[in-house]
CSV table of C-alpha atoms and ligand atoms in Angstrom, one decimal:
chain,number,residue,atom,x,y,z
A,3,MET,CA,113.6,123.7,70.4
A,4,ASN,CA,112.1,120.3,69.3
A,5,TYR,CA,109.9,118.6,71.7
A,6,ASP,CA,108.9,115.7,69.3
A,7,PHE,CA,109.7,112.4,70.9
A,8,SER,CA,111.7,110.0,68.8
A,9,ASP,CA,110.8,106.4,68.2
A,10,LYS,CA,113.4,105.4,70.8
A,11,GLU,CA,111.8,107.7,73.4
A,12,PHE,CA,108.3,106.3,72.6
A,13,THR,CA,109.7,102.8,72.9
A,14,LEU,CA,111.2,103.7,76.3
A,15,PHE,CA,107.8,105.1,77.5
A,16,VAL,CA,106.0,102.0,76.4
A,17,GLU,CA,108.6,99.8,78.1
A,18,ILE,CA,108.3,101.8,81.4
A,19,GLU,CA,104.5,101.8,81.2
A,20,ALA,CA,104.5,98.0,80.7
A,21,LEU,CA,106.8,97.5,83.8
A,22,ILE,CA,105.6,100.0,86.2
A,23,GLY,CA,102.0,100.3,85.0
A,24,ASN,CA,101.5,96.6,85.3
A,25,PHE,CA,103.2,96.4,88.7
A,26,ALA,CA,101.2,99.3,90.1
A,27,LYS,CA,98.0,97.6,89.0
A,28,GLN,CA,99.0,94.4,90.8
A,29,THR,CA,100.0,96.0,94.1
A,30,ASP,CA,98.2,98.5,96.2
A,31,SER,CA,100.8,101.2,95.7
A,32,GLU,CA,98.7,104.0,97.1
A,33,LYS,CA,97.9,102.2,100.4
A,34,ASN,CA,99.1,103.7,103.7
A,35,ASP,CA,101.1,100.8,104.9
A,36,PRO,CA,104.9,101.3,105.6
A,37,ALA,CA,106.0,97.7,105.1
A,38,LEU,CA,104.2,97.5,101.8
A,39,SER,CA,105.6,100.9,100.7
A,40,GLU,CA,109.1,99.7,101.3
A,41,LYS,CA,108.5,96.5,99.4
A,42,ASN,CA,106.9,98.4,96.5
A,43,THR,CA,109.6,101.0,96.3
A,44,ARG,CA,112.4,98.5,96.2
A,45,LYS,CA,110.5,96.4,93.6
A,46,ALA,CA,109.7,99.4,91.4
A,47,LEU,CA,113.3,100.6,91.5
A,48,ALA,CA,114.5,97.1,90.5
A,49,LEU,CA,112.0,97.0,87.7
A,50,LEU,CA,112.9,100.4,86.3
A,51,SER,CA,116.7,99.6,86.5
A,52,GLN,CA,116.0,97.2,83.6
A,53,THR,CA,115.5,100.5,81.5
A,54,PRO,CA,117.6,103.6,81.2
A,55,TYR,CA,114.9,105.5,83.3
A,56,LEU,CA,116.9,105.9,86.5
A,57,LYS,CA,119.9,107.2,84.6
A,58,LEU,CA,118.0,110.0,82.9
A,59,GLY,CA,119.2,113.4,84.1
A,60,LEU,CA,122.3,111.8,85.8
A,61,GLU,CA,124.1,110.5,82.7
A,62,ASN,CA,124.4,111.8,79.2
A,63,LEU,CA,122.5,109.2,77.2
A,64,PRO,CA,123.0,109.8,73.4
A,65,ASP,CA,119.7,108.2,72.4
A,66,TYR,CA,117.6,110.5,74.5
A,67,ASN,CA,116.9,114.2,74.7
A,68,GLY,CA,118.1,114.8,78.3
A,69,LEU,CA,115.6,116.4,80.6
A,70,VAL,CA,112.9,116.6,78.0
A,71,THR,CA,112.9,112.8,77.7
A,72,LEU,CA,113.0,112.6,81.5
A,73,MET,CA,109.9,114.8,81.6
A,74,GLY,CA,108.0,112.5,79.2
A,75,ALA,CA,109.1,109.5,81.2
A,76,MET,CA,108.2,111.0,84.5
A,77,GLU,CA,104.6,111.5,83.4
A,78,VAL,CA,104.3,107.8,82.6
A,79,VAL,CA,105.5,106.8,86.0
A,80,ALA,CA,103.5,109.3,87.9
A,81,ALA,CA,100.4,108.4,86.0
A,82,ALA,CA,100.9,104.7,87.0
A,83,SER,CA,101.4,105.5,90.6
A,84,PRO,CA,101.9,108.9,92.2
A,85,SER,CA,103.3,107.4,95.4
A,86,LEU,CA,105.8,105.1,93.8
A,87,PHE,CA,106.8,108.1,91.6
A,88,LEU,CA,107.6,110.3,94.6
A,89,SER,CA,109.7,107.6,96.3
A,90,ILE,CA,111.6,106.7,93.1
A,91,GLU,CA,112.3,110.3,92.1
A,92,THR,CA,113.5,111.2,95.6
A,93,SER,CA,115.9,108.3,95.5
A,94,ALA,CA,117.1,108.3,91.9
A,95,ARG,CA,116.7,111.8,90.8
A,96,ILE,CA,117.5,113.9,93.9
A,97,PHE,CA,119.8,111.7,95.9
A,98,GLY,CA,121.2,110.3,92.6
A,99,ARG,CA,121.8,113.8,91.1
A,100,ILE,CA,123.5,114.9,94.3
A,101,LEU,CA,126.0,112.2,93.8
A,102,SER,CA,126.4,112.5,90.1
A,103,ALA,CA,126.7,116.3,90.2
A,104,TRP,CA,128.8,116.9,93.3
A,105,GLY,CA,130.0,113.5,94.7
A,106,SER,CA,133.7,112.6,94.7
A,107,ASP,CA,134.8,109.7,92.5
A,108,ASP,CA,134.9,107.5,95.6
A,109,GLN,CA,131.5,108.5,96.7
A,110,LYS,CA,130.1,107.9,93.3
A,111,ALA,CA,131.8,104.5,92.9
A,112,LYS,CA,130.5,103.5,96.3
A,113,LEU,CA,126.8,104.4,95.9
A,114,LEU,CA,125.8,105.3,92.3
A,115,PRO,CA,125.8,101.8,90.7
A,116,ALA,CA,123.8,100.4,93.6
A,117,LEU,CA,121.4,103.3,93.4
A,118,LEU,CA,120.9,103.0,89.7
A,119,ASN,CA,120.5,99.2,89.9
A,120,GLY,CA,117.7,99.7,92.4
A,121,GLN,CA,119.7,98.0,95.2
A,122,ILE,CA,119.5,100.9,97.6
A,123,VAL,CA,117.0,103.6,98.3
A,124,GLY,CA,118.1,107.3,99.0
A,125,ALA,CA,116.4,110.1,100.8
A,126,VAL,CA,117.2,113.8,101.2
A,127,GLY,CA,116.9,116.0,104.3
A,128,LEU,CA,116.7,119.6,103.3
A,129,SER,CA,113.9,121.4,105.2
A,130,GLU,CA,114.8,122.1,108.8
A,131,ASP,CA,112.6,121.5,111.8
A,132,THR,CA,111.1,124.9,112.2
A,133,MET,CA,111.7,126.8,109.0
A,134,ASN,CA,111.8,126.9,105.3
A,135,VAL,CA,115.2,127.0,103.6
A,136,GLU,CA,113.9,129.6,101.2
A,137,ASN,CA,113.8,132.2,104.1
A,138,ASP,CA,116.5,131.2,106.5
A,139,PRO,CA,120.0,129.6,106.6
A,140,LEU,CA,120.4,125.9,107.3
A,141,THR,CA,120.7,125.1,111.1
A,142,THR,CA,122.0,121.5,110.7
A,143,THR,CA,125.7,121.6,111.4
A,144,GLY,CA,128.7,119.4,111.1
A,145,THR,CA,131.9,119.7,113.2
A,146,ALA,CA,135.1,118.1,111.9
A,147,HIS,CA,137.5,116.4,114.2
A,148,HIS,CA,140.3,114.0,113.1
A,149,ASN,CA,138.7,111.9,110.3
A,150,GLN,CA,135.2,112.3,111.5
A,151,VAL,CA,132.3,114.8,111.2
A,152,THR,CA,129.7,115.0,114.0
A,153,ILE,CA,126.3,116.2,112.8
A,154,SER,CA,123.5,117.7,114.8
A,155,GLY,CA,120.1,118.8,113.3
A,156,HIS,CA,116.4,118.0,112.7
A,157,LYS,CA,114.7,117.5,109.4
A,158,GLN,CA,111.0,117.6,109.6
A,159,TYR,CA,109.8,116.0,106.4
A,160,VAL,CA,111.9,113.4,104.6
A,161,ILE,CA,110.4,111.4,101.8
A,162,ASN,CA,111.6,107.7,102.0
A,163,GLY,CA,112.8,108.5,105.6
A,164,PRO,CA,111.5,105.2,107.0
A,165,VAL,CA,112.8,103.0,104.1
A,166,ALA,CA,116.0,104.7,103.0
A,167,ASP,CA,119.4,103.1,103.2
A,168,TRP,CA,121.2,106.4,102.7
A,169,PHE,CA,120.4,110.0,103.5
A,170,ALA,CA,121.9,113.1,102.0
A,171,VAL,CA,121.5,115.7,104.7
A,172,ALA,CA,121.9,119.4,103.9
A,173,GLY,CA,123.7,121.4,106.5
A,174,ARG,CA,126.5,123.8,107.3
A,175,MET,CA,130.2,123.1,107.9
A,176,ASP,CA,133.2,125.5,108.0
A,177,GLY,CA,130.9,128.4,106.8
A,178,LYS,CA,129.7,126.4,103.7
A,179,ASN,CA,126.6,124.7,102.6
A,180,VAL,CA,127.4,120.9,102.4
A,181,LEU,CA,125.6,117.6,102.2
A,182,PHE,CA,126.4,114.8,104.7
A,183,LEU,CA,126.0,111.2,103.5
A,184,VAL,CA,124.6,109.3,106.4
A,185,LYS,CA,124.0,105.5,106.3
A,186,LYS,CA,120.9,104.1,108.0
A,187,GLY,CA,121.8,102.6,111.4
A,188,THR,CA,124.6,105.2,112.1
A,189,GLU,CA,124.6,106.0,115.8
A,190,GLY,CA,122.9,109.3,116.5
A,191,LEU,CA,120.5,109.0,113.5
A,192,THR,CA,116.9,108.5,114.6
A,193,ILE,CA,114.1,107.9,112.0
A,194,GLY,CA,110.6,109.0,113.0
A,195,GLU,CA,107.4,107.2,112.4
A,196,LYS,CA,105.7,107.4,109.0
A,197,ALA,CA,103.6,110.6,108.9
A,198,ALA,CA,100.0,110.4,107.8
A,199,THR,CA,99.5,112.7,104.8
A,200,LEU,CA,96.6,114.0,102.6
A,201,GLY,CA,98.0,112.5,99.4
A,202,TYR,CA,100.8,110.2,98.3
A,203,GLU,CA,99.8,107.8,101.1
A,204,GLY,CA,101.8,105.0,99.6
A,205,ALA,CA,105.1,107.0,99.9
A,206,THR,CA,106.8,107.1,103.3
A,207,ILE,CA,107.6,110.4,104.9
A,208,SER,CA,109.1,110.9,108.4
A,209,LYS,CA,111.2,113.2,110.6
A,210,ILE,CA,114.9,112.4,110.9
A,211,LEU,CA,116.9,113.6,113.9
A,212,LEU,CA,120.7,113.7,114.0
A,213,GLU,CA,122.2,114.0,117.5
A,214,ASN,CA,126.0,113.9,117.6
A,215,CYS,CA,125.8,111.7,114.7
A,216,ALA,CA,129.4,110.8,113.6
A,217,ILE,CA,130.2,109.9,110.0
A,218,PRO,CA,133.6,109.4,108.2
A,219,ALA,CA,134.9,112.7,106.8
A,220,ASP,CA,134.9,111.3,103.3
A,221,GLN,CA,131.1,111.2,103.5
A,222,VAL,CA,130.8,114.9,103.2
A,223,ILE,CA,129.8,116.4,99.8
A,224,SER,CA,131.2,119.9,99.5
A,225,PRO,CA,130.1,121.5,96.1
A,226,LYS,CA,132.6,124.1,94.8
A,227,ASN,CA,129.9,126.8,94.5
A,228,ASP,CA,128.1,126.1,97.7
A,229,ASN,CA,125.9,129.2,97.4
A,230,ASP,CA,124.1,127.4,94.5
A,231,LEU,CA,123.4,124.2,96.5
A,232,LEU,CA,119.9,125.1,97.8
A,233,ALA,CA,118.7,126.6,94.6
A,234,THR,CA,119.9,123.7,92.6
A,235,LEU,CA,118.1,121.2,94.9
A,236,ARG,CA,114.9,123.3,94.6
A,237,LEU,CA,115.3,123.3,90.8
A,238,TRP,CA,115.6,119.5,90.7
A,239,GLU,CA,112.6,119.2,93.1
A,240,ASN,CA,110.5,121.6,91.0
A,241,GLN,CA,111.3,119.5,87.8
A,242,ILE,CA,110.0,116.4,89.7
A,243,LEU,CA,106.9,118.2,90.8
A,244,MET,CA,106.2,119.2,87.2
A,245,GLY,CA,106.5,115.5,86.2
A,246,ALA,CA,104.2,114.5,89.0
A,247,SER,CA,101.7,117.1,87.9
A,248,LEU,CA,101.6,115.8,84.3
A,249,GLY,CA,101.1,112.2,85.6
A,250,LEU,CA,98.2,113.3,87.9
A,251,MET,CA,96.6,115.2,85.1
A,252,LYS,CA,96.9,112.1,82.8
A,253,ARG,CA,95.4,109.9,85.5
A,254,ALA,CA,92.5,112.3,86.2
A,255,PHE,CA,91.8,113.0,82.5
A,256,GLU,CA,91.8,109.4,81.5
A,257,THR,CA,89.5,108.4,84.4
A,258,ALA,CA,87.0,111.1,83.5
A,259,LYS,CA,87.1,110.4,79.8
A,260,THR,CA,86.5,106.7,80.3
A,261,TYR,CA,83.7,107.4,82.8
A,262,ALA,CA,82.0,109.9,80.5
A,263,LYS,CA,81.9,107.4,77.6
A,264,SER,CA,80.6,104.5,79.8
A,265,HIS,CA,78.3,106.1,82.4
A,266,ARG,CA,74.8,106.6,81.2
A,267,THR,CA,72.1,108.9,82.5
A,268,GLY,CA,68.8,110.1,80.8
A,269,GLY,CA,69.3,107.2,78.3
A,270,ARG,CA,72.7,108.4,77.0
A,271,PRO,CA,76.3,108.4,78.0
A,272,ILE,CA,77.1,111.6,79.8
A,273,ILE,CA,79.7,112.6,77.1
A,274,ALA,CA,76.6,113.3,75.0
A,275,TYR,CA,75.9,116.3,77.3
A,276,GLN,CA,77.8,119.2,75.9
A,277,GLU,CA,78.9,120.6,79.3
A,278,VAL,CA,80.7,117.3,80.1
A,279,GLY,CA,82.5,117.6,76.7
A,280,PHE,CA,83.4,121.2,77.6
A,281,LYS,CA,85.0,120.0,80.9
A,282,LEU,CA,87.0,117.4,79.1
A,283,SER,CA,88.2,120.0,76.6
A,284,GLU,CA,89.3,122.4,79.3
A,285,MET,CA,91.1,119.6,81.1
A,286,LEU,CA,92.8,118.5,78.0
A,287,THR,CA,93.9,122.1,77.2
A,288,LEU,CA,95.4,122.6,80.7
A,289,PHE,CA,97.1,119.2,80.5
A,290,GLN,CA,98.7,119.8,77.0
A,291,THR,CA,99.7,123.3,77.8
A,292,SER,CA,101.4,122.0,81.0
A,293,GLN,CA,103.2,119.4,79.0
A,294,LEU,CA,104.6,122.0,76.5
A,295,PHE,CA,105.6,124.3,79.4
A,296,ALA,CA,107.3,121.5,81.3
A,297,TYR,CA,109.2,120.4,78.2
A,298,ARG,CA,110.3,123.9,77.5
A,299,ALA,CA,111.6,124.4,81.0
A,300,ALA,CA,113.4,121.0,80.9
A,301,TRP,CA,114.9,121.9,77.5
A,302,THR,CA,116.1,125.3,78.8
A,303,ALA,CA,117.6,123.7,81.9
A,304,ASP,CA,119.7,121.4,79.6
A,305,THR,CA,120.6,124.1,77.0
A,306,GLU,CA,120.5,127.5,78.7
A,307,PRO,CA,120.8,126.8,82.5
A,308,LYS,CA,121.1,130.5,83.4
A,309,ASP,CA,117.6,131.1,82.1
A,310,ALA,CA,116.2,128.0,83.6
A,311,GLU,CA,115.3,129.1,87.1
A,312,SER,CA,112.6,131.7,86.3
A,313,LEU,CA,111.1,129.6,83.4
A,314,THR,CA,111.0,126.5,85.7
A,315,LEU,CA,109.2,128.5,88.4
A,316,CYS,CA,106.6,129.7,85.9
A,317,ALA,CA,106.2,126.3,84.5
A,318,LYS,CA,106.1,124.7,88.0
A,319,VAL,CA,103.3,127.0,89.1
A,320,PHE,CA,101.3,126.4,86.0
A,321,CYS,CA,101.7,122.6,86.1
A,322,THR,CA,100.9,122.2,89.8
A,323,GLU,CA,98.0,124.6,89.9
A,324,SER,CA,96.6,123.0,86.7
A,325,ALA,CA,96.8,119.6,88.2
A,326,GLU,CA,94.4,120.6,91.0
A,327,GLN,CA,92.0,122.1,88.4
A,328,VAL,CA,92.1,119.1,86.1
A,329,ALA,CA,91.6,116.7,89.0
A,330,SER,CA,88.7,118.8,90.3
A,331,GLN,CA,87.0,118.8,87.0
A,332,ALA,CA,87.4,115.0,86.7
A,333,MET,CA,85.8,114.6,90.1
A,334,LYS,CA,82.8,116.7,88.9
A,335,ILE,CA,82.5,114.4,85.7
A,336,LEU,CA,82.5,111.3,88.0
A,337,GLY,CA,79.6,112.7,90.1
A,338,GLY,CA,78.9,111.0,93.3
A,339,SER,CA,81.5,108.2,92.6
A,340,GLY,CA,84.2,110.9,92.3
A,341,PHE,CA,83.6,111.8,95.9
A,342,LEU,CA,84.1,108.2,97.1
A,343,SER,CA,87.7,107.4,98.3
A,344,GLY,CA,90.0,105.3,96.1
A,345,ASN,CA,89.3,106.5,92.6
A,346,PRO,CA,92.3,108.1,90.6
A,347,ALA,CA,90.6,111.5,90.2
A,348,GLU,CA,90.1,112.2,93.9
A,349,GLY,CA,93.6,110.7,94.6
A,350,ALA,CA,95.0,113.2,92.1
A,351,PHE,CA,93.1,116.0,93.7
A,352,ARG,CA,94.7,115.2,97.1
A,353,CYS,CA,98.1,114.7,95.7
A,354,ALA,CA,97.9,118.0,93.7
A,355,LYS,CA,98.0,120.0,96.9
A,356,TYR,CA,101.5,118.8,97.6
A,357,GLY,CA,102.9,120.1,94.3
A,358,GLN,CA,101.8,123.6,95.3
A,359,ILE,CA,103.5,123.7,98.7
A,360,ALA,CA,106.6,121.6,98.1
A,361,GLY,CA,109.7,122.6,96.2
A,362,THR,CA,109.3,126.4,95.7
A,363,SER,CA,105.7,127.0,96.7
A,364,THR,CA,103.3,128.7,94.4
A,365,GLU,CA,103.5,131.9,96.6
A,366,ILE,CA,107.3,132.0,96.8
A,367,SER,CA,107.5,131.2,93.1
A,368,ARG,CA,105.3,134.2,92.3
A,369,VAL,CA,107.5,136.5,94.4
A,370,LYS,CA,110.7,135.2,92.6
A,371,ILE,CA,109.2,135.3,89.2
A,372,GLY,CA,108.3,139.0,89.9
A,373,ASP,CA,111.8,139.6,91.0
A,374,PHE,CA,113.2,138.0,87.8
A,375,ALA,CA,110.8,140.1,85.7
A,376,LEU,CA,111.8,143.3,87.4
A,377,GLY,CA,115.5,142.4,87.1
A,378,SER,CA,115.1,141.8,83.4
A,379,MET,CA,113.4,145.1,82.9
A,380,LYS,CA,116.3,147.2,84.4
B,419,FAD,C1,104.5,115.3,102.2
B,419,FAD,C2,105.8,116.1,102.3
B,419,FAD,C3,107.0,115.6,102.0
B,419,FAD,C4,108.2,116.3,102.0
B,419,FAD,N1,109.4,115.8,101.7
B,419,FAD,C5,110.5,116.5,102.0
B,419,FAD,C6,111.8,115.9,101.7
B,419,FAD,O1,111.9,114.7,101.3
B,419,FAD,N2,112.9,116.5,102.0
B,419,FAD,C7,112.8,117.8,102.4
B,419,FAD,O2,113.9,118.4,102.8
B,419,FAD,N3,111.6,118.5,102.7
B,419,FAD,C8,110.5,117.8,102.4
B,419,FAD,N4,109.2,118.4,102.7
B,419,FAD,C9,109.3,119.8,103.2
B,419,FAD,C10,108.7,120.8,102.1
B,419,FAD,O3,109.7,121.1,101.2
B,419,FAD,C11,108.3,122.0,102.9
B,419,FAD,O4,107.0,121.7,103.5
B,419,FAD,C12,108.2,123.2,102.1
B,419,FAD,O5,109.5,123.6,101.9
B,419,FAD,C13,107.4,124.3,102.8
B,419,FAD,O6,107.9,124.6,104.1
B,419,FAD,P1,107.0,124.9,105.3
B,419,FAD,O7,106.1,123.7,105.5
B,419,FAD,O8,107.8,125.2,106.5
B,419,FAD,O9,106.1,126.1,105.0
B,419,FAD,P2,106.3,127.7,105.2
B,419,FAD,O10,107.6,128.1,104.7
B,419,FAD,O11,106.1,128.0,106.6
B,419,FAD,O12,105.2,128.3,104.3
B,419,FAD,C14,103.9,128.5,104.8
B,419,FAD,C15,103.2,129.4,103.8
B,419,FAD,O13,103.9,130.7,103.8
B,419,FAD,C16,104.2,131.0,102.4
B,419,FAD,N5,105.6,131.6,102.4
B,419,FAD,C17,106.7,131.3,103.1
B,419,FAD,N6,107.7,132.0,102.8
B,419,FAD,C18,107.2,132.9,101.9
B,419,FAD,C19,107.9,134.0,101.1
B,419,FAD,N7,109.2,134.3,101.3
B,419,FAD,N8,107.1,134.7,100.3
B,419,FAD,C20,105.8,134.4,100.1
B,419,FAD,N9,105.1,133.4,100.7
B,419,FAD,C21,105.9,132.7,101.6
B,419,FAD,C22,104.3,129.6,101.7
B,419,FAD,O14,104.1,129.7,100.3
B,419,FAD,C23,103.1,128.9,102.4
B,419,FAD,O15,101.9,129.3,101.7
B,419,FAD,C24,108.1,117.7,102.5
B,419,FAD,C25,106.8,118.2,102.9
B,419,FAD,C26,105.7,117.5,102.8
B,419,FAD,C27,104.3,118.1,103.2
């Protein structure tokens, strides 16, 4: 286990920070405006395609330490703009990993280069209309006839729904869990309006409805071990939510630190008050512990995949719950200005809630971690 980043990795982080950090500062990437979100997502993907970032986790890049490098790089992107991060990761890392892990050679050739060049945006429909896939089987179904498959189902929350060119839709066909690749504009695919959300307002989220939506049969992805499909998608989602949490903590911590040094009251900067320093030290402890936990989970997913699920759930709970605590402490340091809309600390606080309910929620994670612990005690 070595989580020290190499010079090449640091160079990559600096490059990403320069590209996406500067872009996020120039554009209002957290603004609730669907047209702007689409423009920003496409531009951000194009910028990142100039670096190896979009390929991390999808390809074996010898200069980098797999998912550990990815975790470090995700922190940089999420700290620059949480909303851009969510859109980019859904497209490159979840839609992209679906293709790279399970796609046929033809499917990969058709979509992966364009995805990794930032020319197309992907979205993933997993959660069904009225239930959580953790508890119930998928209800979206595909029926094959001749060279076509007709899909019916509703997906309640789809990140990038209003802006995506391609959707990977999870469903059942011939008694198996599969993914249907559906192109925007396909007859029978209806995209809902952008939903208003508590956080990540600059990302687009909508329902998608599939009503007798016919796709060519070669647009079905059928993983060999279909029983692992949902758990694998959740694992990838949980990794992204850890990266998001690290970025939110960095954003909140840096904002609070800068403010504590510059804001004066009682004739001195507030950092001179010991209680403010204690808050910063608690925040930094949670942030750095989360980093180590996330790196270890990432390293285990690369090296000992069979041990990764339980460790990732532990790390995901720790990182996502810490993100809320760190953002909350940052808001206290910012005083009244922390309560005003639009500062990075209150934005991080709102976004942190998403990490706790999405992927494997904190509650479901705790149940599963307990099950793993009991299993290992047998
Ligand atoms: C902004 C946003 C974006 C999203 N983007 C996407 C996307 O791009 N693609 C996609 O497929 N989905 C997406 N989702 C859906 C998201 O994954 C689900 O909201 C999530 O899986 C939770 O499902 P649910 O809302 O039905 O909650 P429920 O499952 O109804 O859970 C409600 C509460 O009950 C608890 N609970 C449920 N089951 C158990 C259990 N077995 N044990 C203990 N506690 C339990 C939960 O922890 C939670 O506290 C998105 C959601 C949001 C809010």
